[in-house]
Structures are given as structure tokens and as C-alpha cells.
Coordinates of C-alpha atoms and ligand atoms in Angstrom, one line a residue:
X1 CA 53.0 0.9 -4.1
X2 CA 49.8 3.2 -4.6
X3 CA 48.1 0.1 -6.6
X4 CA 50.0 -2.5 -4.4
X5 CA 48.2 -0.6 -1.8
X6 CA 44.9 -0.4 -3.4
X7 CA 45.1 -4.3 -4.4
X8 CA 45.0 -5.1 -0.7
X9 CA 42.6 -2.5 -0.1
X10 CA 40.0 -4.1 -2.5
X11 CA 41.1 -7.9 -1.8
X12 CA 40.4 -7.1 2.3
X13 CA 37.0 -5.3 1.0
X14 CA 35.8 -8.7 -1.3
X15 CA 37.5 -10.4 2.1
X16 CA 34.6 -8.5 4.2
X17 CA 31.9 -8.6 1.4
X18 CA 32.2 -12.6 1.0
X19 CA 32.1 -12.6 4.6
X20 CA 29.3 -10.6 5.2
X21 CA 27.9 -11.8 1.6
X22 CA 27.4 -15.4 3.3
X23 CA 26.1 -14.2 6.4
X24 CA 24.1 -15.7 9.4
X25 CA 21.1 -14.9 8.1
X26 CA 22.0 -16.6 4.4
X27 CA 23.2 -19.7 6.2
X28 CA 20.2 -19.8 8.2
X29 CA 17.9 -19.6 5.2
X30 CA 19.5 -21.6 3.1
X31 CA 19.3 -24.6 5.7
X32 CA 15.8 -24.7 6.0
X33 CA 13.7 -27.1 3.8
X34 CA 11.1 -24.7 2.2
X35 CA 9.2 -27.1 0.3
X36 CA 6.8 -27.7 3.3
X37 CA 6.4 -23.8 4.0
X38 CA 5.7 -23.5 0.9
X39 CA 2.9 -26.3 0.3
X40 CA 1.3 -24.9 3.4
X41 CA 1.2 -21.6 2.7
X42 CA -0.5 -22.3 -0.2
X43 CA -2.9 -24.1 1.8
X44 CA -3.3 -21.7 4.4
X45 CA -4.0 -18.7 2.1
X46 CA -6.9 -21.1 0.5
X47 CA -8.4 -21.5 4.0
X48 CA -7.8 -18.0 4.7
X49 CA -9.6 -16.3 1.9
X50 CA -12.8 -18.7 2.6
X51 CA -13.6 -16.4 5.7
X52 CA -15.6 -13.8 4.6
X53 CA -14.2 -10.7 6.0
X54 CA -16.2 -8.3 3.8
X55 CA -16.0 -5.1 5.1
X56 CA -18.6 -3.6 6.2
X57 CA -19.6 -5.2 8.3
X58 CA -15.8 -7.2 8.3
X59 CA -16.4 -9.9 11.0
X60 CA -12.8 -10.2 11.4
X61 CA -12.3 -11.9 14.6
X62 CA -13.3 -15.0 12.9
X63 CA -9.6 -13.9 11.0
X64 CA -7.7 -13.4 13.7
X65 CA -9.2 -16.9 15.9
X66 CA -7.3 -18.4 12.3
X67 CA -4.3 -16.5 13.0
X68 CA -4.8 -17.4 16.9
X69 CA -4.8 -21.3 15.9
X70 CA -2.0 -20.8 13.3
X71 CA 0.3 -19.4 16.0
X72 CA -0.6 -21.1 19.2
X73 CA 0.3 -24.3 17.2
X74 CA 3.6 -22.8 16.3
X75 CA 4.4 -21.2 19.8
X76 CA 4.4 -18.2 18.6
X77 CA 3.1 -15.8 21.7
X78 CA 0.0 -13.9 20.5
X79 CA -3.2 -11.8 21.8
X80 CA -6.4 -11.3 20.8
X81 CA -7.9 -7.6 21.2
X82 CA -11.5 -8.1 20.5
X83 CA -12.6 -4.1 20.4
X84 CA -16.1 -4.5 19.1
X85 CA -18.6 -7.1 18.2
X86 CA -17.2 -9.5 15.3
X87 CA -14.5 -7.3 15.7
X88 CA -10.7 -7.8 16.9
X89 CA -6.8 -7.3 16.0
X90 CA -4.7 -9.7 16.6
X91 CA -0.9 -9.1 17.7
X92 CA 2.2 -11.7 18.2
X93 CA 5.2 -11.8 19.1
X94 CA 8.7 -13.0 18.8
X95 CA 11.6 -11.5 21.5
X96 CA 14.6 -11.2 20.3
X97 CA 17.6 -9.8 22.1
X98 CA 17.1 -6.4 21.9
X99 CA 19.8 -4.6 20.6
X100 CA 17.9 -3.2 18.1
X101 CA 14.1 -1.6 18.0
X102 CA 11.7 -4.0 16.8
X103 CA 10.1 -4.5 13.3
X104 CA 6.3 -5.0 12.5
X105 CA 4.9 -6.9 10.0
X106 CA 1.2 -5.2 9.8
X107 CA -1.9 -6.5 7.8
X108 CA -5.6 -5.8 7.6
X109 CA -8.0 -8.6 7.8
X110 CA -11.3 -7.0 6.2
X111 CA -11.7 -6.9 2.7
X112 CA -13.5 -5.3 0.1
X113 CA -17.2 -6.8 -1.0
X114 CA -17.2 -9.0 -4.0
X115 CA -20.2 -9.3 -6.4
X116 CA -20.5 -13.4 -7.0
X117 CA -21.8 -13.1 -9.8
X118 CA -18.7 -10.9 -11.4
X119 CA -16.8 -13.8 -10.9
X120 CA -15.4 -16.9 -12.3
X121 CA -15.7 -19.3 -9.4
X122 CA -17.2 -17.7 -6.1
X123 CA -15.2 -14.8 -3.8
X124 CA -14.6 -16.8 -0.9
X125 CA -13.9 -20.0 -2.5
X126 CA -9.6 -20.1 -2.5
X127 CA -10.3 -21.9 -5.5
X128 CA -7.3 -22.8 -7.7
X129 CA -7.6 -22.4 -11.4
X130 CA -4.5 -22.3 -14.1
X131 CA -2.3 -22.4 -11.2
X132 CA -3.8 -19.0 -9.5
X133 CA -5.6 -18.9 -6.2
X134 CA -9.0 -16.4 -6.6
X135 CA -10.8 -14.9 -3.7
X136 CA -11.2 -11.8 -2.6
X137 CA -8.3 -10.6 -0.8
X138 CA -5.9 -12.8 -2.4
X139 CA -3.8 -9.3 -3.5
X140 CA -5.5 -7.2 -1.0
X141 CA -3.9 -8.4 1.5
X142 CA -4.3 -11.8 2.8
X143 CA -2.1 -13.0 0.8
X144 CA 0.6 -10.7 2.1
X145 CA -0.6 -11.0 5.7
X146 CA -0.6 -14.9 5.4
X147 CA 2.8 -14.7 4.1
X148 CA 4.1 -12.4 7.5
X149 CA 2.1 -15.4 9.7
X150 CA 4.3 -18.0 7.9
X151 CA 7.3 -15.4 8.6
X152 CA 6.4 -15.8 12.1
X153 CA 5.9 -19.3 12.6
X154 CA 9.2 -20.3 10.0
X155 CA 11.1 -17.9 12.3
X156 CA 10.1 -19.8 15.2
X157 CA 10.2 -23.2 14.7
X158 CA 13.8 -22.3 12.7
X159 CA 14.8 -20.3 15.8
X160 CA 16.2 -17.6 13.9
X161 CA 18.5 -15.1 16.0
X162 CA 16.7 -12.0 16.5
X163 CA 18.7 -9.0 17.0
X164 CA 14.7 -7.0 18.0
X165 CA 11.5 -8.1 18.6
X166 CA 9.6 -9.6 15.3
X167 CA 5.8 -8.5 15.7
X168 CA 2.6 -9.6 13.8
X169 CA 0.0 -7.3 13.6
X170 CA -3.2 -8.0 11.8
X171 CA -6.0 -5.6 12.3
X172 CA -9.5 -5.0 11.1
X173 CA -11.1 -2.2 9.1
X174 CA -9.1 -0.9 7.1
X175 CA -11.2 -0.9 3.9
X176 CA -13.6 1.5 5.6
X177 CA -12.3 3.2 9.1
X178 CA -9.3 2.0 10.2
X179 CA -11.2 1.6 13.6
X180 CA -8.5 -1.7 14.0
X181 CA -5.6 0.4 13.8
X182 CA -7.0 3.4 15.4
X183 CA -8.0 1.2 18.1
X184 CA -4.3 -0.4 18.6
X185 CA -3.0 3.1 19.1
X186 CA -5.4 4.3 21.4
X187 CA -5.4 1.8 23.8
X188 CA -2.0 0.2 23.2
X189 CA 0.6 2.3 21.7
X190 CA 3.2 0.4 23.8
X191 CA 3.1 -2.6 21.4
X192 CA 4.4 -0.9 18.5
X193 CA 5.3 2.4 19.5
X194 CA 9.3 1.6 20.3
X195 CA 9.1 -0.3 16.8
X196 CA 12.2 1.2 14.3
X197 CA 10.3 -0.2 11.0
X198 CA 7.1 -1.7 9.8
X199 CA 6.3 -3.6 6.6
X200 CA 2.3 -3.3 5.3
X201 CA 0.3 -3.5 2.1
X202 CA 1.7 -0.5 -1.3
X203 CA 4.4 -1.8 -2.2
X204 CA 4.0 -2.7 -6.4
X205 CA 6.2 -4.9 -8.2
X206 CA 4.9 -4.7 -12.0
X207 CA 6.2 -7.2 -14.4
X208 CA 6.6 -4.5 -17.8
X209 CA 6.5 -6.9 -20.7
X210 CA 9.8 -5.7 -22.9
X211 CA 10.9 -3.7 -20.2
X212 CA 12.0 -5.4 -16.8
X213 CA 10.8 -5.7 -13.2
X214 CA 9.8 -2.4 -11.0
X215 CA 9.7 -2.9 -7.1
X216 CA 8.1 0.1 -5.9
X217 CA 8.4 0.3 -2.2
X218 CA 5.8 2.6 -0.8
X219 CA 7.7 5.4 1.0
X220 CA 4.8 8.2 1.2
X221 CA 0.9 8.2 0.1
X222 CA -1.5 10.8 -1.0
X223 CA -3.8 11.5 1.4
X224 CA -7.6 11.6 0.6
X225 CA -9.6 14.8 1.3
X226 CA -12.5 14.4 0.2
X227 CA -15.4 17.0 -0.5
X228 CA -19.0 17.6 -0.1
X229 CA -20.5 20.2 -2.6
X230 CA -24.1 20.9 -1.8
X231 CA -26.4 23.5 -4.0
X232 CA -29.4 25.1 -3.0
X233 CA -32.3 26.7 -5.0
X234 CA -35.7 27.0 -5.7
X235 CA -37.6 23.7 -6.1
X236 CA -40.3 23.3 -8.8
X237 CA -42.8 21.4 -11.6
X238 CA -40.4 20.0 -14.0
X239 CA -42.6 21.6 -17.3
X240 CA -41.2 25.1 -16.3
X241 CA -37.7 25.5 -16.1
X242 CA -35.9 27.4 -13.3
X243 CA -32.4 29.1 -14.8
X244 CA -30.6 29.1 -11.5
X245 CA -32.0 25.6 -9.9
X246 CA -29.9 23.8 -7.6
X247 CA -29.1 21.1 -10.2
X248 CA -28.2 23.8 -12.8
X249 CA -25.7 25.7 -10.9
X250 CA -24.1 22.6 -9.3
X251 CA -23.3 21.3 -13.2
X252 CA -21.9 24.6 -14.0
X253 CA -20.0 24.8 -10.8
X254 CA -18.4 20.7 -11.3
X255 CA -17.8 21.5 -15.0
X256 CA -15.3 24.1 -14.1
X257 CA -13.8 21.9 -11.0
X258 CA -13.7 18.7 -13.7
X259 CA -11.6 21.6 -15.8
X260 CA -9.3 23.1 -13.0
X261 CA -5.8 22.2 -14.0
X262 CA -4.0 21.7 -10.9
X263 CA 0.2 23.1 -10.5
X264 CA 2.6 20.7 -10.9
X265 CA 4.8 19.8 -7.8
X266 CA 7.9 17.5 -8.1
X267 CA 8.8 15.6 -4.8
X268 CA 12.0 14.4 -4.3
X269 CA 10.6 10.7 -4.0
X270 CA 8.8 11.1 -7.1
X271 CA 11.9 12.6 -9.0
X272 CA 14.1 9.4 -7.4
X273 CA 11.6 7.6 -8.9
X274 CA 11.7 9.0 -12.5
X275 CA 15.6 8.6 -12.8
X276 CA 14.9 5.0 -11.7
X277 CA 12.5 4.4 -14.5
X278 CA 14.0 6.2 -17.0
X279 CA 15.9 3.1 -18.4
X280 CA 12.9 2.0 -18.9
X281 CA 11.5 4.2 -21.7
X282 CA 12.6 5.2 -24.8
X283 CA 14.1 8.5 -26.1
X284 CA 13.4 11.3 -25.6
X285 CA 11.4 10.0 -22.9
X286 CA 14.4 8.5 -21.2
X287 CA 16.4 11.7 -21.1
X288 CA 13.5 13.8 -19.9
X289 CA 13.0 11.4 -17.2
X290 CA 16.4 11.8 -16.2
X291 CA 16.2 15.1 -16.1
X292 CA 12.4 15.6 -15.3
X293 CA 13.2 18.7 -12.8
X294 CA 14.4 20.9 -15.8
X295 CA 12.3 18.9 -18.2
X296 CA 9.4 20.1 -16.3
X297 CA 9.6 23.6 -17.6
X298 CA 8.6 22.4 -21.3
X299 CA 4.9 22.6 -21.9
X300 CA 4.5 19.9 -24.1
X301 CA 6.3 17.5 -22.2
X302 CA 4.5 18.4 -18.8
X303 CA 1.3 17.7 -21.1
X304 CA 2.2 14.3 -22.2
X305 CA 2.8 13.5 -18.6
X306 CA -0.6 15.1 -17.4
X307 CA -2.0 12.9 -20.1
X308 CA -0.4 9.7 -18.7
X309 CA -3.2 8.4 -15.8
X310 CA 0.2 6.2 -14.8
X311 CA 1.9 8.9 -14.2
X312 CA 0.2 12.6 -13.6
X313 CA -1.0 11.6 -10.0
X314 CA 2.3 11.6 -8.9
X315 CA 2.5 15.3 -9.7
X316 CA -0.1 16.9 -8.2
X317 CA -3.2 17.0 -6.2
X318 CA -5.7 15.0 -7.6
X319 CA -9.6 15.6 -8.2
X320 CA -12.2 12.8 -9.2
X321 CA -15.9 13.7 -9.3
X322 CA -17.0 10.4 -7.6
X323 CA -21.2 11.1 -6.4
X324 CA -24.0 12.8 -7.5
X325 CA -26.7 13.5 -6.0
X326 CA -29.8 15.4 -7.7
X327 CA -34.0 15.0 -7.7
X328 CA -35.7 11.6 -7.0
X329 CA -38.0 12.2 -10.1
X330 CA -38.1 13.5 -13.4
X331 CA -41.0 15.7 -13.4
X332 CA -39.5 17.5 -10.1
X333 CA -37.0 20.1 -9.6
X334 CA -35.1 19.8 -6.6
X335 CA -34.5 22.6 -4.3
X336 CA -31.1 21.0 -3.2
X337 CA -28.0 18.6 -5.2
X338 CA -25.0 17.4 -4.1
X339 CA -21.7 16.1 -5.1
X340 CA -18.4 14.5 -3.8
X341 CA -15.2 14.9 -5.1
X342 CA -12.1 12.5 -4.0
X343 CA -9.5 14.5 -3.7
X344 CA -5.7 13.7 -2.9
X345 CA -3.1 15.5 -1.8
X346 CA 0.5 16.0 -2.2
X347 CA 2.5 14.9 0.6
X348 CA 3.5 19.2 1.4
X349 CA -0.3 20.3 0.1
X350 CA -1.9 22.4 2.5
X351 CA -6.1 21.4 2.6
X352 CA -6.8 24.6 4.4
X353 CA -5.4 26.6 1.4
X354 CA -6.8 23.9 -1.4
X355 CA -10.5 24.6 -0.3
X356 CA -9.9 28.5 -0.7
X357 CA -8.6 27.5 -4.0
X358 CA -11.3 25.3 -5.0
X359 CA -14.2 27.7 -3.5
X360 CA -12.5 29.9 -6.3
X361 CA -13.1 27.8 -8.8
X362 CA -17.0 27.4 -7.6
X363 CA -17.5 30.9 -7.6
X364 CA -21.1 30.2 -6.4
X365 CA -21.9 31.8 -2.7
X366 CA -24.7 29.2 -3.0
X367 CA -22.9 26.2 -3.1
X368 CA -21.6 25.2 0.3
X369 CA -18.2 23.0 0.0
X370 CA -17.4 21.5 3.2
X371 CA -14.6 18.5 3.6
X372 CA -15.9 15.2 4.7
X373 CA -14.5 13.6 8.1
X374 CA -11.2 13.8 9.3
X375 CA -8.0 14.6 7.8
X376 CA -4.5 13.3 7.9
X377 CA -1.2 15.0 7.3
X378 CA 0.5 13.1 4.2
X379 CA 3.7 11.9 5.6
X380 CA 7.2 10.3 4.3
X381 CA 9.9 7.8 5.3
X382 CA 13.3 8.0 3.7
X383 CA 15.3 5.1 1.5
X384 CA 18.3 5.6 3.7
X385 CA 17.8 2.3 6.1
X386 CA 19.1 -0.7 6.7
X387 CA 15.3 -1.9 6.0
X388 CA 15.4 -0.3 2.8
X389 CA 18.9 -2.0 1.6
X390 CA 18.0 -5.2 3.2
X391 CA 14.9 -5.5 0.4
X392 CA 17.3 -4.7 -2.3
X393 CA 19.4 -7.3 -1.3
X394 CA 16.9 -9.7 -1.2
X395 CA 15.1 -8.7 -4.0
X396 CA 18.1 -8.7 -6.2
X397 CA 19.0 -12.4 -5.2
X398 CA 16.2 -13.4 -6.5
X399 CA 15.9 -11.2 -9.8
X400 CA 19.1 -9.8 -10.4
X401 CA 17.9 -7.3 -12.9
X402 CA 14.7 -5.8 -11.4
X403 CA 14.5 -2.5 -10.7
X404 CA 13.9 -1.1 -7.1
X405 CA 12.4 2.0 -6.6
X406 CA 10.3 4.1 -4.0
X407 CA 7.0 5.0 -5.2
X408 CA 4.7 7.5 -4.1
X409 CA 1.4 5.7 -3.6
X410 CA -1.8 7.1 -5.2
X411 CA -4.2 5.6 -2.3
X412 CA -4.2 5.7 1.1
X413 CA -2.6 3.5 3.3
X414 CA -2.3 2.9 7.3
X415 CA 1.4 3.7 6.9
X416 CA 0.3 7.6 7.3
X417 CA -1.5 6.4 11.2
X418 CA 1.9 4.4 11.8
X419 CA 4.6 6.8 11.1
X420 CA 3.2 9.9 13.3
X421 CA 4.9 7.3 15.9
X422 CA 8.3 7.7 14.5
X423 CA 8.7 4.3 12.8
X424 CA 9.8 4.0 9.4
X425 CA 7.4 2.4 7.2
X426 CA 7.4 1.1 3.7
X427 CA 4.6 -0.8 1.4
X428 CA 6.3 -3.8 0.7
X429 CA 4.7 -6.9 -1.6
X430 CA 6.9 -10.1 -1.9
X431 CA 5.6 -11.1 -4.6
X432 CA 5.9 -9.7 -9.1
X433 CA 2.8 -8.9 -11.0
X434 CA 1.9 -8.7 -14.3
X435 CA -0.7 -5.4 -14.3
X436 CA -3.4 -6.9 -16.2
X437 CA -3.5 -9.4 -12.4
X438 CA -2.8 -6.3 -10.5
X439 CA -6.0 -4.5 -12.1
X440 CA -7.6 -7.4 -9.8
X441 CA -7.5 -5.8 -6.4
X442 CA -11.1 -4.6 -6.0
X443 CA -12.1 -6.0 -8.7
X444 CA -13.8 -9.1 -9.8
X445 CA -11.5 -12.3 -10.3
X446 CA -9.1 -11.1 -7.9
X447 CA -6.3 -13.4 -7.9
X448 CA -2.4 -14.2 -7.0
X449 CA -0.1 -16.6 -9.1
X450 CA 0.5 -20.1 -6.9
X451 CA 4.2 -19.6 -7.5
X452 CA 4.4 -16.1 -6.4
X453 CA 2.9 -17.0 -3.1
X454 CA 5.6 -19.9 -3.1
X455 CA 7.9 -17.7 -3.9
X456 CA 7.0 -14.9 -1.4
X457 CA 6.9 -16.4 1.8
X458 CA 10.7 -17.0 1.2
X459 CA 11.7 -13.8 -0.2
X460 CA 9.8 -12.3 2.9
X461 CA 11.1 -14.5 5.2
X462 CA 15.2 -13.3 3.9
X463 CA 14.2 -9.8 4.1
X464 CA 13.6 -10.1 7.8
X465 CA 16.6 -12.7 8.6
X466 CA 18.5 -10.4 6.4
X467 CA 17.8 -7.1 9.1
X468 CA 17.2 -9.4 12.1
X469 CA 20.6 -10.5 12.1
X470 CA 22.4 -7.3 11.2
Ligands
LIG501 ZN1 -5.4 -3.1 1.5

């Protein structure tokens, strides 16, 4: 009776599951013809990364008049915020009924400068070589924000049912002050501020040779804090040293910072994300990951982590020694040197209480350190969302075995500025990397795969059907 019982059970449960398995959103999606969409895509994100959007100075309204003809074209309502000269964000919008809060789909248009001659065919060229599209900004992230305009425009002329608004919004500056974003929330927080989730830029699907797929959804960032250290002394002739110059003490002071073991701190993201990846390596490596809370109390373990650049950033705050600054001339002693640390912190990491700690370690009443510019509180959304499943699902269709994780970004990204809001934010990519073509983000060659783009705008596009329709 028990197991009669339990057959129905489970035969009314694959009932609902088939049901819900084939749902609006995968009937929708599987009508459209996605051949064109994807051809033009393509196209678009060549056109797209020939407008130099360098940043500074970024010049991105020229960006967001493309975006403006893309969506005007289309139907899709939009607006143009010019906020400063060459500058401007663009926002658009698709109403949907309203029963839920609405989702954005937010992208930077600036990029970072390219050095021609680095490169294998120019920066700003979209050219396609070996079936993969180079320009600066092809991973970072026109192509991601090219892919949320096609979202936009399939959604439209495809009339997908919206159960909440779908918004666009691209903005500029994000490479150097998020002036775009800071802008949008100054002087209209309305537009996004009732918003339930938003998809951007940190997301990191890796393609692990011999191993398997990661997704890594960005959940939560470091957050830069960076650091002036400044020396003063007694200036002089080069031919007679001074013991205590402003150059010496300054290179004693950074060789003990560059020394400075920081404490290791396991967040619950990051341990979620160890379990996850533990399949991944091989013993013992798989069971300490497994258990890497416990596993954390042997030395030698925690050492071979601290070791592992891949891995160590996620478990603690971070110091690079990025500028120095000492004499103009060899013969002259300077009577002042400087240096700047880039430090990240722990989501939890308290900056008041790391500068005590690190004007410890400088033990010099000579050295000023002072934190450079403005500071933002790391902050965290949680996997437990109907955002968050919908990716898995989606994800999972198309690569049944890869492996879907949050991740705890090591840089900074405009998710922080977003979520102080309330809205649940994740770094999502469409599209799986190999890391030798990840290393190209900021760096020359920068490139994206022709079939991942292809491939992208679809699996985009059934991540927001999929929690547009729910
Ligand atoms: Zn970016």
C-alpha cells in the first residue's frame, strides 16, 4: 500500500516535472529560428568592438547611440542619459506584467586601453581569425553586453511573456570610476531600484582540460583598498650615503609588508565552493577539499593552498605592492618615496582595523600610510533564488556535466554599488573558456570563440525566459 502509495506519489511528481520540464518558456525558445540571431550577433559584436571606448577617456556615448539604433529598430523602448561630455548610459526597457520585480541585465561600455602593437591584428578591428573575434572588449564585456541587447530585441520581436519588467542597462566607466553607475543611482535610482535580480560581468566558466566544465557565478567580490605609503627623510648628494633616507626606510618597511602572512578566513561561499570542486582533484586533495573547514587546521595543507595563486585569494585579504615611487636621478637622494599597495578584502574584513594592522607591520612613525579614495563594504547575494536555479537549468541543458558553482571574485565588480539597493546580483558569462583565452581580458589578443558567442546569446536568452515565465 506504502509503495502503492509512493508509486503514485513519484508518477504524479515525473507528471508535474514533465509538465513543468516542457514549460512556456522551453516551447517559446525552442520555436524561434536562432540561426539569424545568431549570424547577427556575430555581426553586431564585430561592429561593436570597432568603437573605441578606451577608458580614459571612454567616449562611450558613441556605444550607447549603437545600442540606441539597435533597439529603436527593434522597438525596444530605451533612453539615453548623456551625464558628461562623450559620456552617457543607456537604459531600455521591456514591461512585462508585473507580478514579479524586474530583472537587469547590466554592462559597461568602456574598456580597457590596448597597445596595437601587442597585438595580432589591431584592438578595434572585430577582426575574425581561426574562427575567434579579437578586439578589445570581446571578454570584457561587449561581448556579454551585446549578447543582453540581442536578449532584448529576440525577446521583443518573439514577444516573450514577461512575468516583470526585462531592463538593459549599459553604462560607462567602469574600468576607471564607475561615474556611469554612480551616476544612474544618483539621479535615477527609480529605474533599477524595485529590480529583484541583476545579471553583470564575473561570472567564469573555465574549460579544465581532463577535468570538466566550472560555472562560477559571482555571488560576492573582494573589495579593493588600496594604500598610499609615503617616507620622509633627509635628501642628499648620492656619493655619501644617508642610513635612514626616505628610500632606505621605505624598502625595509615593504620588505616586511611583502612578508606579512595574512590569517586565513573561510567564507561560507568559498567553502560551497571547495566541496563543489573537490571532484575535480585528486586525492588527498579531493578529501581535504571536502572537508577544507577541518582540513584547514593542518599546516602543510594550508601552505600548499597559500602557495596556489588560483586559490589562496580566496582565503584571505590580499596584498600586491603595485607602485613605486623614489628619486628622479641617480646621483640624488630624495627627501621623500612612495608606494601603493592593492589591497583586497574579505567580504567581513574590517579596513579600519587592517590599517592598524598594517601600520604594525611598518613600524616606522615616519612613514605615513593613508588609504587611497573611497571605500566600499564587500557585500554577498545568496544561491537560494529562483535566478540562481534558473542558470543551472539552463546551463545543464546545454552541458549536462558541468559543474556550477558560486565563486568569490578576486576583482571588483559594480555588483557591490548594485546590491546596497537590495537586488540580488550575480556575475554571470554565457559563454565556456579555455584559461589560456581567459588570460586575454586586459591583455593583448583579447578574444572570444565565434561559437561561444553563437552559443551564448541562446543560452542567455533561456536563462531569462526560463525566470520570466516562472
Ligand atoms: Zn569589466
Amino acid at each position: 500500500m506504502k509503495k502503492a502509495l509512493l508509486g503514485t506519489f513519484s508518477l504524479l511528481i515525473s507528471c508535474a516535472v514533465a509538465t513543468r520540464g516542457q514549460t512556456s518558456a522551453d516551447e517559446h525558445t525552442q520555436r524561434i529560428a536562432w540561426e539569424p540571431y545568431q549570424d547577427r550577433a556575430v555581426r553586431l559584436l564585430q561592429e561593436y568592438l570597432r568603437i573605441d571606448t578606451s577608458n580614459p577617456p571612454g567616449n562611450e556615448l558613441k556605444a550607447a547611440e549603437f545600442f540606441l539604433r539597435l533597439f529603436d529598430e527593434a522597438g525596444v523602448p530605451n533612453t539615453v542619459y548623456p551625464y558628461a561630455p562623450g559620456r552617457a548610459d543607456i537604459y531600455a526597457v521591456l514591461k512585462g506584467d508585473g507580478s514579479q520585480r524586474p530583472l537587469v541585465l547590466l554592462n559597461h561600455m568602456d574598456v580597457v586601453q590596448a597597445t596595437p602593437s601587442s597585438w595580432r591584428v589591431p584592438p578595434f578591428s572585430g577582426e575574425i581569425l581561426d574562427g575567434e573575434i579579437y578586439g578589445r572588449g570581446s571578454l570584457d564585456m561587449k561581448d556579454e553586453g551585446l549578447m543582453q541587447a540581442m536578449v532584448m530585441m529576440i525577446a521583443a520581436q518573439q514577444h516573450l511573456s514577461l512575468n516583470r519588467d526585462l531592463i538593459f542597462l549599459a553604462t560607462s566607466d567602469e574600468e576607471v570610476g564607475d561615474t556611469g553607475s554612480a551616476w544612474i543611482l544618483e539621479h535615477h535610482p527609480e529605474l533599477v531600484r524595485d529590480a529583484e535580480y541583476l545579471i553583470t560581468e564575473g561570472g567564469s566558466n573555465l574549460i579544465l582540460p581532463g577535468q570538466g566544465t566550472v560555472y562560477g557565478i559571482g555571488v560576492a567580490e573582494k573589495v579593493p583598498f588600496w594604500i598610499r605609503l609615503t617616507a620622509h627623510g633627509r635628501g642628499g648628494h648620492g656619493s655619501i650615503p644617508i642610513a635612514d633616507s626616505a628610500t632606505v626606510r621605505l624598502v625595509r618597511a615593504l620588505g616586511r609588508v611583502v612578508d606579512w602572512n595574512q590569517p586565513v578566513r573561510l567564507l561560507p561561499t568559498v567553502e560551497e565552493y571547495f566541496h563543489a570542486v573537490a571532484r575535480l582533484q585528486p586525492e588527498p586533495r579531493a578529501s581535504q577539499y571536502r572537508t577544507i573547514r577541518s582540513a584547514l587546521d593542518n599546516p602543510d595543507f594550508v601552505k600548499s593552498l597559500m602557495d596556489d595563486e588560483n586559490f589562496a585569494y580566496l582565503l584571505h585579504d590580499t596584498v600586491s605592492l603595485t607602485v613605486l615611487q623614489g628619486g628622479p636621478q641617480t646621483n640624488v637622494i630624495p627627501d621623500a618615496a612612495s608606494a601603493e599597495l592593492d589591497v583586497r578584502l574579505l567580504p567581513g574584513s574590517d579596513p579600519e582595523e587592517f590599517l592598524r594592522a598594517l601600520r604594525k607591520v611598518v613600524a616606522d612613525d615616519q612613514i605615513a600610510v593613508e588609504p587611497l579614495g573611497r571605500y566600499r563594504r564587500p557585500n554577498a547575494s545568496s544561491t537560494d533564488t529562483a535566478l540562481y536555479r534558473a542558470i543551472e537549468q539552463v546551463v545543464h541543458r546545454y552541458n549536462a556535466l558541468a559543474l556550477v558553482t558560486p565563486t568569490l571574485n578576486s576583482g571588483y565588480t559594480e555588483c557591490q554599488m548594485y546590491r546596497t539597493l537590495g537586488l540580488t546580483c550575480y556575475g554571470f558569462a554565457p559563454i565556456e573558456l579555455t584559461p589560456q583565452l581567459e588570460a586575454t581580458e586586459h591583455a593583448p589578443n583579447e578574444r572570444v570563440p565565434v561559437e561561444q558567442v553563437r552559443r551564448g546569446v541562446r543560452v542567455l536568452y533561456e536563462v531569462v525566459a526560463e525566470l520570466t515565465s516562472r
